[in-house]
mmCIF file of C-alpha atoms in Angstrom:
data_model
loop_
_atom_site.group_PDB
_atom_site.id
_atom_site.type_symbol
_atom_site.label_atom_id
_atom_site.label_comp_id
_atom_site.label_asym_id
_atom_site.label_seq_id
_atom_site.Cartn_x
_atom_site.Cartn_y
_atom_site.Cartn_z
ATOM 1 C CA MET D 1 34.462 135.974 94.080
ATOM 2 C CA ASP D 2 34.036 134.090 97.346
ATOM 3 C CA LYS D 3 34.905 136.048 99.816
ATOM 4 C CA GLY D 4 34.116 133.231 102.438
ATOM 5 C CA LEU D 5 36.775 131.615 100.528
ATOM 6 C CA ILE D 6 39.009 134.488 100.571
ATOM 7 C CA ARG D 7 38.775 135.019 104.299
ATOM 8 C CA ARG D 8 39.391 131.413 105.424
ATOM 9 C CA ARG D 9 42.472 130.752 103.100
ATOM 10 C CA PHE D 10 44.045 134.129 104.501
ATOM 11 C CA ALA D 11 43.426 133.296 108.181
ATOM 12 C CA ARG D 12 45.034 129.980 107.824
ATOM 13 C CA ALA D 13 48.253 131.835 106.514
ATOM 14 C CA ALA D 14 48.432 134.777 108.922
ATOM 15 C CA SER D 15 50.503 132.929 111.029
ATOM 16 C CA THR D 16 53.142 132.549 107.796
ATOM 17 C CA TYR D 17 52.354 135.414 105.906
ATOM 18 C CA SER D 18 54.886 137.527 107.119
ATOM 19 C CA GLU D 19 57.748 135.384 107.033
ATOM 20 C CA ARG D 20 57.249 134.241 103.419
ATOM 21 C CA ALA D 21 55.507 137.551 101.989
ATOM 22 C CA ASP D 22 58.733 138.671 100.013
ATOM 23 C CA ALA D 23 57.092 139.894 97.263
ATOM 24 C CA GLN D 24 54.639 141.564 99.344
ATOM 25 C CA ARG D 25 57.062 143.471 101.821
ATOM 26 C CA ARG D 26 58.915 144.509 98.778
ATOM 27 C CA ILE D 27 55.514 145.998 97.786
ATOM 28 C CA ALA D 28 54.994 147.573 100.853
ATOM 29 C CA GLU D 29 58.047 149.237 101.164
ATOM 30 C CA GLN D 30 57.627 150.612 97.741
ATOM 31 C CA MET D 31 53.746 151.899 98.658
ATOM 32 C CA THR D 32 55.600 153.516 101.657
ATOM 33 C CA ARG D 33 58.234 155.171 99.888
ATOM 34 C CA LEU D 34 55.953 156.700 97.236
ATOM 35 C CA ILE D 35 53.261 157.794 100.194
ATOM 36 C CA VAL D 36 56.155 159.667 102.155
ATOM 37 C CA ARG D 37 56.945 161.475 98.832
ATOM 38 C CA TYR D 38 53.950 162.484 97.526
ATOM 39 C CA VAL D 39 51.173 163.078 100.327
ATOM 40 C CA PRO D 40 52.041 165.913 102.554
ATOM 41 C CA ARG D 41 51.861 165.380 106.433
ATOM 42 C CA SER D 42 48.481 167.217 106.790
ATOM 43 C CA ALA D 43 46.878 164.014 105.475
ATOM 44 C CA TYR D 44 47.981 161.896 108.137
ATOM 45 C CA ARG D 45 45.382 163.386 110.927
ATOM 46 C CA ASN D 46 42.374 160.710 109.822
ATOM 47 C CA VAL D 47 44.341 157.644 108.303
ATOM 48 C CA LEU D 48 42.257 154.593 106.982
ATOM 49 C CA GLU D 49 44.259 151.143 105.816
ATOM 50 C CA VAL D 50 41.855 148.875 103.978
ATOM 51 C CA GLY D 51 43.170 145.043 103.866
ATOM 52 C CA CYS D 52 45.899 145.547 106.278
ATOM 53 C CA GLY D 53 46.539 141.733 107.161
ATOM 54 C CA THR D 54 49.247 140.956 109.098
ATOM 55 C CA GLY D 55 50.128 144.508 109.288
ATOM 56 C CA VAL D 56 53.451 144.360 106.673
ATOM 57 C CA PHE D 57 52.400 147.601 105.423
ATOM 58 C CA THR D 58 50.843 148.959 108.113
ATOM 59 C CA ARG D 59 54.139 148.862 110.490
ATOM 60 C CA MET D 60 56.365 150.530 107.760
ATOM 61 C CA LEU D 61 53.478 153.463 107.122
ATOM 62 C CA LEU D 62 53.334 154.226 111.423
ATOM 63 C CA HIS D 63 57.272 154.306 111.143
ATOM 64 C CA ARG D 64 57.359 157.118 108.415
ATOM 65 C CA THR D 65 54.294 159.365 108.483
ATOM 66 C CA HIS D 66 52.800 158.909 112.304
ATOM 67 C CA PRO D 67 49.191 159.494 111.776
ATOM 68 C CA SER D 68 47.509 160.941 114.471
ATOM 69 C CA ARG D 69 44.212 158.272 114.309
ATOM 70 C CA LEU D 70 44.423 154.912 112.009
ATOM 71 C CA TRP D 71 41.686 152.636 111.235
ATOM 72 C CA LEU D 72 42.852 149.772 110.509
ATOM 73 C CA ASN D 73 40.675 147.294 108.641
ATOM 74 C CA ASP D 74 40.714 143.482 106.876
ATOM 75 C CA ILE D 75 38.183 140.963 106.092
ATOM 76 C CA CYS D 76 40.050 138.473 108.612
ATOM 77 C CA PRO D 77 39.055 138.706 112.217
ATOM 78 C CA GLU D 78 41.664 136.639 113.164
ATOM 79 C CA MET D 79 44.302 139.480 112.096
ATOM 80 C CA GLU D 80 43.297 141.352 115.131
ATOM 81 C CA ASN D 81 45.734 139.100 117.290
ATOM 82 C CA ARG D 82 48.702 139.725 114.519
ATOM 83 C CA LEU D 83 48.514 143.617 115.167
ATOM 84 C CA THR D 84 47.985 143.474 119.337
ATOM 85 C CA ASP D 85 52.101 146.084 119.264
ATOM 86 C CA VAL D 86 50.545 148.801 117.326
ATOM 87 C CA LEU D 87 47.077 148.501 118.405
ATOM 88 C CA ASN D 88 45.941 151.779 121.224
ATOM 89 C CA GLU D 89 43.551 154.159 121.742
ATOM 90 C CA ARG D 90 44.378 156.089 118.412
ATOM 91 C CA ILE D 91 44.640 152.247 116.165
ATOM 92 C CA ARG D 92 41.919 150.409 115.914
ATOM 93 C CA PHE D 93 41.160 147.713 114.332
ATOM 94 C CA CYS D 94 37.666 146.879 112.559
ATOM 95 C CA ALA D 95 37.020 143.450 110.842
ATOM 96 C CA GLY D 96 34.734 142.739 107.739
ATOM 97 C CA ASP D 97 34.471 143.382 104.162
ATOM 98 C CA ALA D 98 35.477 146.713 102.958
ATOM 99 C CA GLU D 99 33.411 146.815 99.960
ATOM 100 C CA GLN D 100 30.412 146.725 102.533
ATOM 101 C CA MET D 101 31.496 148.461 105.781
ATOM 102 C CA ASP D 102 30.772 152.168 106.437
ATOM 103 C CA PHE D 103 33.761 153.930 107.281
ATOM 104 C CA PRO D 104 34.200 156.961 109.298
ATOM 105 C CA GLY D 105 34.701 160.049 106.782
ATOM 106 C CA ASN D 106 36.673 162.862 106.774
ATOM 107 C CA GLN D 107 39.867 160.714 106.185
ATOM 108 C CA GLY D 108 43.050 162.884 105.173
ATOM 109 C CA LEU D 109 44.093 159.518 103.181
ATOM 110 C CA ILE D 110 42.967 156.274 102.179
ATOM 111 C CA ALA D 111 45.750 153.544 101.721
ATOM 112 C CA SER D 112 45.721 149.968 100.251
ATOM 113 C CA CYS D 113 48.492 147.457 99.836
ATOM 114 C CA SER D 114 47.589 144.522 97.776
ATOM 115 C CA ALA D 115 44.244 144.368 98.414
ATOM 116 C CA VAL D 116 42.074 145.519 96.019
ATOM 117 C CA GLN D 117 42.345 143.002 92.913
ATOM 118 C CA TRP D 118 39.722 140.717 95.535
ATOM 119 C CA PHE D 119 37.495 143.163 95.149
ATOM 120 C CA ASP D 120 34.259 142.098 93.211
ATOM 121 C CA SER D 121 34.017 145.771 92.233
ATOM 122 C CA PRO D 122 36.912 147.814 92.617
ATOM 123 C CA GLU D 123 35.693 150.740 90.807
ATOM 124 C CA ARG D 124 32.600 151.161 93.267
ATOM 125 C CA PHE D 125 35.045 151.277 96.126
ATOM 126 C CA PHE D 126 37.274 153.573 94.365
ATOM 127 C CA HIS D 127 34.425 155.950 93.964
ATOM 128 C CA ARG D 128 32.979 154.876 98.154
ATOM 129 C CA CYS D 129 36.731 156.259 98.856
ATOM 130 C CA SER D 130 36.541 159.554 97.205
ATOM 131 C CA ASP D 131 33.217 160.104 99.475
ATOM 132 C CA LEU D 132 35.163 159.514 102.671
ATOM 133 C CA LEU D 133 38.078 161.694 101.953
ATOM 134 C CA THR D 134 37.936 164.879 103.184
ATOM 135 C CA ASP D 135 38.380 167.525 100.268
ATOM 136 C CA ASN D 136 42.032 166.939 98.659
ATOM 137 C CA GLY D 137 42.446 164.152 100.424
ATOM 138 C CA TYR D 138 44.788 161.189 99.061
ATOM 139 C CA PHE D 139 43.825 157.704 98.008
ATOM 140 C CA SER D 140 46.939 155.505 97.600
ATOM 141 C CA PHE D 141 47.032 151.657 96.692
ATOM 142 C CA SER D 142 48.918 148.882 95.133
ATOM 143 C CA THR D 143 47.170 146.225 93.772
ATOM 144 C CA PHE D 144 48.163 143.504 90.820
ATOM 145 C CA GLY D 145 48.421 143.725 86.977
ATOM 146 C CA LYS D 146 47.412 141.072 84.694
ATOM 147 C CA GLN D 147 50.745 139.207 84.337
ATOM 148 C CA ASN D 148 50.268 138.595 88.222
ATOM 149 C CA LEU D 149 51.148 134.590 89.068
ATOM 150 C CA CYS D 150 50.543 134.492 85.062
ATOM 151 C CA GLU D 151 52.912 131.058 85.461
ATOM 152 C CA VAL D 152 50.259 129.570 87.659
ATOM 153 C CA ALA D 153 47.209 130.501 85.591
ATOM 154 C CA SER D 154 48.719 129.332 82.445
ATOM 155 C CA ILE D 155 48.089 125.953 83.860
ATOM 156 C CA THR D 156 45.802 126.188 86.269
ATOM 157 C CA GLY D 157 43.387 128.249 84.291
ATOM 158 C CA ASN D 158 42.492 129.666 87.513
ATOM 159 C CA ALA D 159 43.243 133.799 88.105
ATOM 160 C CA LEU D 160 41.596 137.143 89.133
ATOM 161 C CA GLU D 161 40.223 139.623 86.711
ATOM 162 C CA TYR D 162 43.048 141.754 87.123
ATOM 163 C CA ARG D 163 42.724 144.947 85.717
ATOM 164 C CA SER D 164 45.587 146.421 83.726
ATOM 165 C CA LEU D 165 47.193 150.182 84.466
ATOM 166 C CA GLU D 166 45.283 151.905 82.007
ATOM 167 C CA GLU D 167 41.999 150.634 83.049
ATOM 168 C CA LEU D 168 42.917 151.634 86.459
ATOM 169 C CA LYS D 169 43.755 154.897 85.363
ATOM 170 C CA ASP D 170 40.493 155.495 83.335
ATOM 171 C CA THR D 171 38.637 154.261 86.459
ATOM 172 C CA LEU D 172 39.959 156.742 88.516
ATOM 173 C CA ARG D 173 40.277 160.130 86.455
ATOM 174 C CA PRO D 174 36.659 161.258 87.408
ATOM 175 C CA HIS D 175 37.282 161.622 90.833
ATOM 176 C CA TYR D 176 41.313 162.092 91.266
ATOM 177 C CA GLU D 177 44.210 163.320 90.324
ATOM 178 C CA LEU D 178 46.784 161.190 89.368
ATOM 179 C CA LEU D 179 49.953 161.846 91.094
ATOM 180 C CA HIS D 180 52.215 158.768 90.612
ATOM 181 C CA VAL D 181 51.196 156.171 88.367
ATOM 182 C CA SER D 182 53.628 152.884 87.660
ATOM 183 C CA GLU D 183 53.633 149.230 87.549
ATOM 184 C CA GLU D 184 56.515 146.368 87.434
ATOM 185 C CA LEU D 185 57.292 142.555 87.047
ATOM 186 C CA ILE D 186 59.025 140.958 90.287
ATOM 187 C CA HIS D 187 60.432 137.554 89.343
ATOM 188 C CA LEU D 188 60.634 135.000 92.541
ATOM 189 C CA SER D 189 62.906 132.077 92.092
ATOM 190 C CA PHE D 190 61.879 128.485 94.021
ATOM 191 C CA PRO D 191 63.909 125.359 94.061
ATOM 192 C CA SER D 192 60.769 123.277 92.484
ATOM 193 C CA PRO D 193 56.570 123.867 91.260
ATOM 194 C CA LEU D 194 55.530 122.394 94.842
ATOM 195 C CA ASP D 195 57.689 125.232 96.571
ATOM 196 C CA VAL D 196 55.733 127.889 94.562
ATOM 197 C CA LEU D 197 52.702 125.915 95.784
ATOM 198 C CA LYS D 198 53.680 125.836 99.643
ATOM 199 C CA HIS D 199 54.701 129.492 98.824
ATOM 200 C CA LEU D 200 51.163 130.654 97.482
ATOM 201 C CA GLN D 201 49.352 128.767 100.272
ATOM 202 C CA ALA D 202 51.839 130.472 103.099
ATOM 203 C CA THR D 203 51.049 133.871 102.180
ATOM 204 C CA GLY D 204 47.081 133.302 101.468
ATOM 205 C CA VAL D 205 47.316 133.519 97.578
ATOM 206 C CA THR D 206 45.672 130.370 96.085
ATOM 207 C CA GLY D 207 43.698 132.009 93.459
ATOM 208 C CA VAL D 208 40.217 131.829 93.662
ATOM 209 C CA GLY D 209 39.668 128.284 92.910
ATOM 210 C CA SER D 210 37.928 125.682 95.591
ATOM 211 C CA GLN D 211 39.002 122.360 93.500
ATOM 212 C CA ARG D 212 40.938 119.599 95.692
ATOM 213 C CA TRP D 213 44.053 118.346 93.949
ATOM 214 C CA THR D 214 44.520 115.211 93.494
ATOM 215 C CA LYS D 215 48.082 113.370 93.772
ATOM 216 C CA GLY D 216 47.785 112.942 89.369
ATOM 217 C CA MET D 217 46.860 116.536 89.416
ATOM 218 C CA LEU D 218 49.779 117.511 91.640
ATOM 219 C CA THR D 219 52.149 115.572 89.178
ATOM 220 C CA ASP D 220 50.728 116.910 86.031
ATOM 221 C CA PHE D 221 50.799 120.445 87.403
ATOM 222 C CA CYS D 222 54.674 120.232 88.434
ATOM 223 C CA ASP D 223 56.028 118.665 85.186
ATOM 224 C CA ARG D 224 54.433 121.281 83.235
ATOM 225 C CA TYR D 225 55.322 124.155 85.196
ATOM 226 C CA SER D 226 58.821 122.325 85.057
ATOM 227 C CA ALA D 227 58.650 121.863 81.200
ATOM 228 C CA ALA D 228 57.270 125.480 80.676
ATOM 229 C CA TYR D 229 59.242 127.730 83.299
ATOM 230 C CA ARG D 230 62.496 126.146 84.480
ATOM 231 C CA LEU D 231 65.393 128.674 84.579
ATOM 232 C CA PRO D 232 69.347 128.516 83.908
ATOM 233 C CA ASP D 233 69.771 127.543 87.584
ATOM 234 C CA ARG D 234 67.278 124.436 87.534
ATOM 235 C CA ASN D 235 64.777 126.647 90.013
ATOM 236 C CA VAL D 236 61.308 127.621 88.726
ATOM 237 C CA ARG D 237 59.959 131.233 88.070
ATOM 238 C CA LEU D 238 56.635 132.770 89.657
ATOM 239 C CA THR D 239 55.637 136.573 88.482
ATOM 240 C CA TYR D 240 54.652 139.314 91.059
ATOM 241 C CA HIS D 241 52.821 142.239 88.961
ATOM 242 C CA PRO D 242 52.518 145.083 91.560
ATOM 243 C CA ILE D 243 50.685 148.595 90.276
ATOM 244 C CA TYR D 244 51.393 151.459 92.444
ATOM 245 C CA ILE D 245 48.899 154.484 92.380
ATOM 246 C CA ILE D 246 49.111 157.894 94.513
ATOM 247 C CA ALA D 247 45.873 159.860 93.471
ATOM 248 C CA LYS D 248 44.263 162.972 95.294
ATOM 249 C CA LYS D 249 40.563 163.590 95.021
ATOM 250 C CA ILE D 250 39.618 166.382 92.722
ATOM 251 C CA ALA D 251 37.821 168.700 94.992
ATOM 252 C CA SER D 252 33.804 169.437 94.630
#
């Protein structure tokens, strides 16, 4: 996992992400609903959000939960400029790699939306979060399953190492009580394979490869994508595979 490449791509997409991230917005809405349903108000005293990006999920969470203190983290320092409308004396931004940073402890809720799939070791991060939480604190996150962007992966051969829902549950169980686990498939439709690539670039989700595309490679990709994933209305399909988990720390 090239964290520098990931940071640069999301930084470049910061100005277009909120407008083009249709699937991510739908995922953020579902995450917010689940947190409101399963996490009690007492947990909102101290909240840490990991991978806040431009704040799509952040603003939904703030609107519904009103935390007393909120730490926002993202690997891209540039995201702070996208959050100026929410930052104040009780809502602070801290830039850096969440897998390496020392976050404040005594958190009632740690939340992350569509971010941990970019981590080198989500399993290690899950364990670290349990140490940062208060007894009976809550860890709530969404990530992506193995069918995520499967159309692109089938043609390019590039994909993240996505964990299955069962793998995530097995990793979490030693430290957490699982209150909610679910997954879904979100199918988006685009006029052409080129529009799929533009969508991925506009949201920073351009995979892990750094190879530069030639005109011939682009033509081959579009031809193969159209042949395999053309819909009856002549558009083409792109699949997102979100996984949602609400967990409660097992008190030591």
